[in-house]
Amino acid sequence: MGLTGLAGLPPSEFDHKHVLHPYDNPISSGNTFLVKYAEGVHLHLDDGIKLIDAMSSWWSVIHGYNHPKMNAAIKEQVDEFSHVMFGGLTHEPAVDLVRQLLELKAGDFSKVFLADSGSIAVEVAMKMAQQYQYSIGNETKSKFLTIRSGYHGDTWRTMSVCDPDTGMHHLFKGSLPVEYFVNQPPIAFDDEWIDDESLNGVGELRATLEQEQDKVAAVILEPVVQGAGGMYFYHPEYLNQCRALCDEYGALLIFDEIATGFGRTGELFSADFCDIDADIVCLGKALTGGYLTLAATLTTDKVAEGIASREPGVLMHGPTFMGNPLACAAANASLQLLGSQDWRSKVLNIESQLRAELQVALELPNVTKVRALGGIGVIEMKHVVSANQAHSLCKHLGVWLRPFGKCIYTMPPYIINRQQLTKVTHAMIELAERL
Ligand code: PMP
């Protein structure tokens, strides 16, 4: 039918009929708000309503919207060039970014792949691990071990390491690779570590790695904070033990820090809560301050030398928009902004305010738990909460919140002030009361 008769539809109506949104019904899509302008922590809608973005646009806009330094960096780069292919060519924005990342990330990291989204960064990490094992003669090590309730992306291989029940495994059963799952680490971040492998989850990890050691290329997990799988915070000691087991059974360790990187947890990276680090780390989301899509996969000389040591000797990945200069310029500006301020105090202040103000939610009959870590605050409900119902209350609350599963949560921009954050916590509590 083409667009005949539709061209004159107002944007919201056209959107409803033709634009597909994330995880939405392709025929009868949910209601969407039309954003006309965004500034600081605020989204300005077409009907004149202003909402505090308590989601930081899916956890990425850490410095807020329309930041003059971020805007200037992108405008400067656009006047030079917006994109060039990365095969055989390079440019200063990419070189500067890799330099900044390697300076920020402690440990043995020395090589960086600039991917075009978080899911792709994870795909690249998994390819690195598999190619490494193949190159050093471990051809059978081509599977991955992960923990339940994790989330690593929506592309094919990343789906295979998302939680098998809450992820999309059942939908794509038969065509997704089958990986190994162990239970979520049972000891929470705030609880005391128990040195008993049958209680702290390490026993199950050890047994699976031991049994499947000929098949497991790498263990992949979100360190300390499991995000989209349920906003659960677990004890960092699990990761120290996991590192030792990976070394014992010849598996690489991949940390997916796409959600946790760049200060969100109160540490620059979640790995900083531990005594160890991974062999491969994925970064994304806040990397560009939420301005443009870019992610990075970092690895060590050991992995790089392994991959290079056997035919074809190259890492088999190369997207068209790899290392996009505009995105690199945004990332460089974002990292400079982060480095030029006391982000840690800001995030830790957010944490203490979230802890204090969300506490009252525990008195509500449908609330089971409340937790906060860094710039993440969560009210966990007894039941699954409808994002669409929450949506319909957002304008009345003046706050943009999009719960998932049983979690009503916030990950606000780091620039949020006390008053604005109080408005967010009140909105979360009101949702917990009403949904
Ligand atoms: N890994 C983690 C831990 C994530 O939270 C996400 C996104 N929520 C991804 C990977 C995928 O990133 P993207 O949406 O940029 O593909």
Coordinates of C-alpha atoms and ligand atoms in Angstrom, one line a residue:
M1 CA 0.0 0.0 0.0
G2 CA 3.0 2.3 0.4
L3 CA 2.6 5.5 2.2
T4 CA -0.5 6.7 0.3
G5 CA -2.7 8.5 2.8
L6 CA -0.2 8.2 5.6
A7 CA 2.2 11.0 4.8
G8 CA 0.0 13.6 6.6
L9 CA -0.3 11.7 9.8
P10 CA 1.1 13.5 12.9
P11 CA 4.4 12.0 14.1
S12 CA 3.0 10.1 17.1
E13 CA 0.3 8.5 15.1
F14 CA 2.7 7.6 12.3
D15 CA 5.1 6.1 14.9
H16 CA 2.3 4.0 16.4
K17 CA 1.5 2.6 13.0
H18 CA 4.9 2.1 11.4
V19 CA 7.8 2.5 13.7
L20 CA 9.0 -0.6 15.6
H21 CA 10.2 -0.1 19.1
P22 CA 12.2 -2.4 21.4
Y23 CA 10.5 -5.6 22.4
D24 CA 7.1 -4.3 21.2
N25 CA 4.1 -5.7 19.4
P26 CA 4.6 -5.1 15.7
I27 CA 0.9 -4.6 15.0
S28 CA -0.4 -3.0 18.1
S29 CA 2.6 -1.1 19.6
G30 CA 2.6 0.4 23.1
N31 CA 2.1 4.1 23.6
T32 CA 5.3 6.2 23.1
F33 CA 6.1 9.8 24.1
L34 CA 7.4 12.2 21.5
V35 CA 10.6 13.9 22.7
K36 CA 11.2 17.3 21.2
Y37 CA 14.2 18.5 23.2
A38 CA 16.4 17.2 26.0
E39 CA 18.6 19.2 28.4
G40 CA 20.4 18.3 31.6
V41 CA 18.4 15.5 33.3
H42 CA 15.1 16.5 31.5
L43 CA 13.2 15.2 28.5
H44 CA 10.8 17.8 27.0
L45 CA 7.8 16.2 25.3
D46 CA 5.8 17.6 22.4
D47 CA 2.8 18.4 24.8
G48 CA 5.1 20.7 26.9
I49 CA 5.5 18.2 29.7
K50 CA 9.0 17.9 31.2
L51 CA 10.2 14.5 32.7
I52 CA 13.3 13.8 34.7
D53 CA 15.0 10.9 32.9
A54 CA 15.6 8.5 35.7
M55 CA 16.8 5.9 33.2
S56 CA 19.6 7.9 31.6
S57 CA 18.4 6.6 28.3
W58 CA 19.1 3.0 29.2
W59 CA 21.9 3.8 31.5
S60 CA 24.1 5.8 29.1
V61 CA 23.6 9.5 29.5
I62 CA 25.8 10.0 32.5
H63 CA 26.5 13.8 32.0
G64 CA 23.0 14.7 31.0
Y65 CA 21.6 15.9 27.7
N66 CA 22.8 18.7 25.5
H67 CA 26.1 19.1 27.3
P68 CA 28.0 22.0 25.7
K69 CA 31.4 20.2 25.8
M70 CA 30.0 17.0 24.3
N71 CA 28.1 19.0 21.7
A72 CA 31.3 20.9 20.8
A73 CA 33.4 17.8 20.4
I74 CA 31.0 16.2 18.0
K75 CA 30.5 19.4 16.0
E76 CA 34.3 19.8 15.7
Q77 CA 34.6 16.3 14.4
V78 CA 31.7 16.6 12.0
D79 CA 33.5 19.4 10.2
E80 CA 36.6 17.2 9.8
F81 CA 34.9 14.0 8.7
S82 CA 32.1 11.9 10.0
H83 CA 33.2 8.5 9.0
V84 CA 35.9 6.5 7.2
M85 CA 36.3 2.8 6.9
F86 CA 38.6 1.3 9.6
G87 CA 40.1 -1.4 7.4
G88 CA 43.5 0.0 6.3
L89 CA 42.7 3.5 7.6
T90 CA 42.8 5.0 11.1
H91 CA 42.2 8.4 12.7
E92 CA 43.1 10.4 15.8
P93 CA 39.7 10.1 17.5
A94 CA 40.1 6.3 17.6
V95 CA 43.7 6.4 18.6
D96 CA 43.0 8.9 21.4
L97 CA 40.1 6.9 22.6
V98 CA 42.1 3.6 22.8
R99 CA 44.9 5.5 24.6
Q100 CA 42.4 6.9 27.2
L101 CA 40.7 3.5 27.7
L102 CA 44.0 1.7 28.3
E103 CA 45.1 4.4 30.7
L104 CA 41.8 4.1 32.6
K105 CA 41.7 0.3 32.7
A106 CA 44.2 -1.1 35.2
G107 CA 45.8 -4.5 34.5
D108 CA 47.3 -6.1 31.5
F109 CA 44.9 -4.8 28.8
S110 CA 46.8 -3.7 25.7
K111 CA 44.4 -4.2 22.7
V112 CA 41.1 -2.7 21.9
F113 CA 38.4 -3.5 19.3
L114 CA 36.0 -0.6 18.7
A115 CA 32.6 -2.2 18.1
D116 CA 29.4 -0.5 17.1
S117 CA 27.1 -1.6 19.9
G118 CA 27.2 -3.5 23.2
S119 CA 25.9 -6.7 21.7
I120 CA 28.6 -6.6 19.1
A121 CA 31.3 -6.0 21.6
V122 CA 30.2 -9.2 23.4
E123 CA 30.1 -11.1 20.1
V124 CA 33.6 -10.0 19.5
A125 CA 34.7 -11.0 23.0
M126 CA 33.2 -14.5 22.4
K127 CA 34.9 -14.8 19.0
M128 CA 38.2 -13.7 20.6
A129 CA 37.9 -16.4 23.3
Q130 CA 37.0 -19.1 20.8
Q131 CA 39.7 -18.1 18.3
Y132 CA 42.2 -18.0 21.1
Q133 CA 41.4 -21.5 22.2
Y134 CA 41.5 -22.8 18.7
S135 CA 44.8 -21.1 18.0
I136 CA 46.5 -22.6 21.0
G137 CA 45.3 -26.1 20.0
N138 CA 42.2 -26.4 22.1
E139 CA 39.8 -26.9 19.2
T140 CA 37.1 -28.5 21.3
K141 CA 36.8 -25.5 23.6
S142 CA 34.1 -23.6 21.8
K143 CA 31.4 -23.2 24.4
F144 CA 30.7 -20.7 27.1
L145 CA 29.8 -20.9 30.8
T146 CA 27.8 -18.3 32.5
I147 CA 25.6 -17.5 35.5
R148 CA 21.8 -17.5 35.5
S149 CA 19.9 -14.2 35.4
G150 CA 22.5 -12.6 33.1
Y151 CA 22.0 -10.5 30.1
H152 CA 24.6 -9.9 27.3
G153 CA 22.7 -8.6 24.3
D154 CA 20.2 -9.5 21.7
T155 CA 22.3 -10.8 18.8
W156 CA 22.5 -14.6 18.2
R157 CA 25.4 -15.7 20.2
T158 CA 24.9 -13.2 23.0
M159 CA 21.3 -14.5 23.4
S160 CA 22.8 -17.9 24.1
V161 CA 24.4 -16.6 27.3
C162 CA 21.4 -14.7 28.5
D163 CA 19.3 -16.2 31.2
P164 CA 17.7 -19.4 29.8
D165 CA 14.4 -18.7 31.4
T166 CA 13.9 -15.0 31.2
G167 CA 15.9 -14.6 28.0
M168 CA 14.8 -15.6 24.5
H169 CA 16.0 -19.3 24.6
H170 CA 12.6 -20.9 24.4
L171 CA 11.7 -18.8 21.4
F172 CA 14.8 -19.7 19.4
K173 CA 15.1 -23.2 20.8
G174 CA 17.0 -25.5 18.4
S175 CA 18.9 -22.7 16.6
L176 CA 20.7 -21.1 19.6
P177 CA 24.0 -22.7 20.6
V178 CA 23.6 -24.5 23.9
E179 CA 25.9 -23.1 26.6
Y180 CA 26.5 -24.1 30.3
F181 CA 24.7 -22.3 33.1
V182 CA 25.3 -22.2 36.8
N183 CA 23.2 -20.6 39.4
Q184 CA 23.4 -16.9 40.2
P185 CA 26.0 -16.3 42.9
P186 CA 23.9 -16.7 46.0
I187 CA 25.8 -14.2 48.3
A188 CA 24.6 -10.7 47.8
F189 CA 27.0 -7.7 47.7
D190 CA 26.1 -6.4 51.1
D191 CA 26.2 -9.8 52.8
E192 CA 29.2 -11.4 54.4
W193 CA 31.1 -13.9 52.3
I194 CA 30.8 -17.5 53.4
D195 CA 33.9 -19.6 52.9
D196 CA 32.0 -22.8 52.1
E197 CA 31.8 -23.8 48.4
S198 CA 28.5 -25.5 48.8
L199 CA 26.9 -22.3 50.0
N200 CA 28.8 -19.6 48.1
G201 CA 28.2 -21.0 44.6
V202 CA 31.8 -21.7 43.9
G203 CA 31.3 -25.4 44.2
E204 CA 28.8 -25.6 41.4
L205 CA 31.1 -23.4 39.2
R206 CA 34.1 -25.7 40.0
A207 CA 32.1 -28.9 39.3
T208 CA 30.8 -27.6 35.9
L209 CA 34.2 -26.3 34.8
E210 CA 35.9 -29.5 35.8
Q211 CA 33.3 -31.7 34.0
E212 CA 33.3 -29.5 30.9
Q213 CA 36.9 -28.3 30.8
D214 CA 37.4 -29.7 27.3
K215 CA 34.5 -27.6 26.0
V216 CA 34.5 -24.3 27.8
A217 CA 36.4 -21.6 26.0
A218 CA 35.5 -18.9 28.5
V219 CA 33.3 -17.9 31.5
I220 CA 31.3 -14.8 30.6
L221 CA 29.5 -12.7 33.2
E222 CA 28.5 -9.3 34.3
P223 CA 30.8 -8.6 37.3
V224 CA 29.0 -7.7 40.6
V225 CA 25.9 -6.1 39.0
Q226 CA 23.5 -8.2 36.9
G227 CA 21.6 -5.6 35.1
A228 CA 18.8 -6.4 32.6
G229 CA 18.5 -9.9 34.1
G230 CA 17.1 -8.6 37.4
M231 CA 19.3 -5.8 38.9
Y232 CA 21.0 -8.2 41.4
F233 CA 24.2 -7.2 43.1
Y234 CA 26.5 -10.1 44.2
H235 CA 29.6 -10.5 46.2
P236 CA 32.9 -9.7 44.4
E237 CA 34.7 -12.5 46.2
Y238 CA 32.8 -14.9 43.8
L239 CA 34.8 -13.3 41.0
N240 CA 38.1 -13.8 42.7
Q241 CA 37.3 -17.4 43.0
C242 CA 36.0 -17.6 39.5
R243 CA 39.3 -16.2 38.2
A244 CA 41.3 -18.9 40.0
L245 CA 39.0 -21.6 38.6
C246 CA 39.3 -20.3 35.0
D247 CA 43.1 -20.4 35.4
E248 CA 42.9 -24.0 36.8
Y249 CA 40.7 -25.3 33.9
G250 CA 42.1 -23.3 31.0
A251 CA 39.1 -21.1 30.4
L252 CA 39.3 -17.4 29.7
L253 CA 37.3 -14.9 31.8
I254 CA 35.1 -12.3 30.1
F255 CA 33.7 -9.4 32.0
D256 CA 30.7 -7.7 30.4
E257 CA 31.0 -4.2 31.9
I258 CA 28.7 -2.6 29.4
A259 CA 26.2 -1.6 32.1
T260 CA 28.7 -1.2 35.0
G261 CA 31.5 0.7 33.3
F262 CA 32.5 4.3 33.9
G263 CA 31.5 4.8 37.5
R264 CA 27.9 3.5 37.6
T265 CA 28.6 1.2 40.6
G266 CA 30.7 3.7 42.5
E267 CA 33.9 2.1 41.2
L268 CA 35.2 3.1 37.8
F269 CA 34.7 -0.5 36.7
S270 CA 33.1 -3.4 38.7
A271 CA 36.3 -5.3 38.4
D272 CA 37.8 -2.7 40.8
F273 CA 35.7 -4.3 43.6
C274 CA 37.8 -7.5 43.1
D275 CA 41.5 -8.4 43.4
I276 CA 41.6 -9.7 39.8
D277 CA 40.5 -8.8 36.3
A278 CA 39.3 -10.6 33.3
D279 CA 41.1 -11.6 30.1
I280 CA 38.6 -9.7 28.0
V281 CA 36.4 -6.8 29.0
C282 CA 33.4 -5.3 27.1
L283 CA 32.5 -1.6 27.6
G284 CA 29.6 0.4 26.0
K285 CA 26.6 2.5 27.0
A286 CA 28.1 5.3 29.0
L287 CA 31.3 5.2 26.9
T288 CA 30.0 8.0 24.7
G289 CA 28.0 9.7 27.5
G290 CA 25.0 8.3 25.7
Y291 CA 25.5 10.4 22.6
L292 CA 26.3 7.9 19.9
T293 CA 26.5 4.1 19.6
L294 CA 29.9 2.7 20.4
A295 CA 31.4 -0.1 22.4
A296 CA 34.8 -1.5 23.0
T297 CA 36.3 -5.0 23.6
L298 CA 39.6 -4.9 25.5
T299 CA 42.0 -7.8 25.7
T300 CA 45.6 -8.7 26.6
D301 CA 48.8 -9.5 24.8
K302 CA 48.3 -13.1 25.8
V303 CA 44.9 -13.4 24.0
A304 CA 46.1 -11.4 21.0
E305 CA 49.3 -13.4 20.6
G306 CA 47.3 -16.6 20.8
I307 CA 44.9 -15.5 18.1
A308 CA 47.8 -14.4 15.8
S309 CA 49.7 -17.6 16.3
R310 CA 47.7 -19.8 14.0
E311 CA 46.1 -19.5 10.5
P312 CA 44.2 -17.3 9.7
G313 CA 46.0 -15.3 12.4
V314 CA 43.5 -12.5 12.3
L315 CA 40.5 -11.6 14.4
M316 CA 37.4 -12.4 12.3
H317 CA 35.3 -9.3 12.8
G318 CA 35.1 -5.9 11.0
P319 CA 31.9 -3.9 11.0
T320 CA 31.3 -1.1 8.5
F321 CA 31.0 1.5 11.2
M322 CA 33.9 0.2 13.3
G323 CA 35.6 3.0 15.2
N324 CA 33.2 5.7 13.9
P325 CA 35.0 9.0 14.4
L326 CA 32.0 10.9 15.6
A327 CA 31.3 8.3 18.2
C328 CA 35.0 8.2 19.2
A329 CA 35.0 12.0 19.5
A330 CA 32.0 11.8 21.8
A331 CA 33.7 9.1 23.9
N332 CA 36.8 11.1 24.2
A333 CA 34.9 14.1 25.4
S334 CA 32.8 12.0 27.8
L335 CA 35.9 10.4 29.3
Q336 CA 37.6 13.8 29.7
L337 CA 34.5 15.2 31.4
L338 CA 34.4 12.2 33.7
G339 CA 38.1 12.6 34.5
S340 CA 37.7 16.3 35.2
Q341 CA 35.2 15.9 38.0
D342 CA 34.8 14.1 41.3
W343 CA 32.4 11.6 39.8
R344 CA 33.0 9.1 42.6
S345 CA 31.6 11.5 45.3
K346 CA 28.6 12.3 43.0
V347 CA 27.8 8.6 42.5
L348 CA 28.3 7.7 46.2
N349 CA 26.0 10.6 47.2
I350 CA 23.4 9.3 44.8
E351 CA 23.9 5.8 46.4
S352 CA 23.4 7.1 50.0
Q353 CA 20.3 9.2 49.0
L354 CA 18.8 6.2 47.2
R355 CA 19.5 3.9 50.2
A356 CA 17.9 6.4 52.6
E357 CA 14.9 7.4 50.5
L358 CA 13.9 4.0 49.1
Q359 CA 13.9 2.3 52.5
V360 CA 10.3 3.3 53.2
A361 CA 9.2 1.2 50.2
L362 CA 9.9 -1.9 52.3
E363 CA 6.7 -1.1 54.2
L364 CA 4.6 -1.6 51.1
P365 CA 2.8 -5.0 50.9
N366 CA 4.0 -5.8 47.4
V367 CA 7.6 -4.9 47.9
T368 CA 10.1 -7.7 48.7
K369 CA 13.5 -5.9 48.6
V370 CA 15.1 -2.6 48.2
R371 CA 18.7 -2.1 47.2
A372 CA 21.2 0.5 46.0
L373 CA 24.7 0.4 44.7
G374 CA 26.4 3.4 43.2
G375 CA 24.0 5.1 40.9
I376 CA 21.6 2.2 40.8
G377 CA 18.5 2.0 43.0
V378 CA 16.0 -0.8 42.9
I379 CA 12.6 -1.6 44.4
E380 CA 11.9 -5.3 43.8
M381 CA 8.2 -6.3 43.8
K382 CA 6.4 -9.6 44.5
H383 CA 5.0 -9.5 41.0
V384 CA 6.0 -8.6 37.5
V385 CA 5.3 -4.9 36.8
S386 CA 3.8 -3.7 33.6
A387 CA 6.1 -1.2 31.8
N388 CA 3.1 0.1 29.9
Q389 CA 1.1 0.8 33.1
A390 CA 4.1 2.6 34.6
H391 CA 4.4 4.6 31.4
S392 CA 0.9 5.9 31.7
L393 CA 1.7 7.2 35.2
C394 CA 5.0 8.9 34.2
K395 CA 3.5 12.3 33.1
H396 CA 1.7 12.6 36.3
L397 CA 4.9 11.8 38.3
G398 CA 7.1 14.1 36.2
V399 CA 9.7 11.3 36.0
W400 CA 10.6 8.9 33.2
L401 CA 10.8 5.3 34.6
R402 CA 10.6 2.1 32.7
P403 CA 10.4 -0.9 35.0
F404 CA 11.1 -4.4 33.8
G405 CA 10.3 -7.8 35.4
K406 CA 9.7 -7.3 39.1
C407 CA 12.1 -4.3 39.3
I408 CA 11.2 -0.6 39.6
Y409 CA 14.6 0.9 39.3
T410 CA 16.6 4.1 38.5
M411 CA 20.0 4.7 37.0
P412 CA 19.9 8.5 36.9
P413 CA 22.5 10.8 35.1
Y414 CA 25.4 11.6 37.5
I415 CA 24.5 15.3 37.3
I416 CA 21.1 14.8 39.0
N417 CA 20.7 17.1 42.1
R418 CA 19.3 16.1 45.5
Q419 CA 15.9 17.6 44.8
Q420 CA 15.5 15.9 41.5
L421 CA 16.6 12.6 42.9
T422 CA 14.0 12.9 45.7
K423 CA 11.4 13.4 43.0
V424 CA 12.7 10.2 41.3
T425 CA 12.5 8.1 44.6
H426 CA 9.0 9.4 45.3
A427 CA 7.9 8.4 41.9
M428 CA 9.4 5.0 42.3
I429 CA 7.6 4.5 45.6
E430 CA 4.3 5.7 44.1
L431 CA 4.7 3.2 41.3
A432 CA 5.4 0.5 43.9
E433 CA 2.1 1.5 45.6
R434 CA 0.0 1.7 42.5
L435 CA 1.2 -1.1 40.2
Ligands
PMP1 N1 25.6 -6.4 28.0 C1 25.0 -5.8 29.0 C2 25.4 -6.1 30.4 C3 24.0 -4.9 28.8 O1 23.3 -4.3 29.8 C4 23.6 -4.6 27.4 C5 22.4 -3.7 27.1 N2 21.5 -3.5 28.1 C6 24.3 -5.2 26.4 C7 25.3 -6.1 26.7 C8 23.9 -5.0 25.0 O2 24.2 -3.7 24.6 P1 23.5 -3.0 23.3 O3 22.1 -2.8 23.7 O4 24.3 -1.7 23.1 O5 23.7 -4.0 22.2

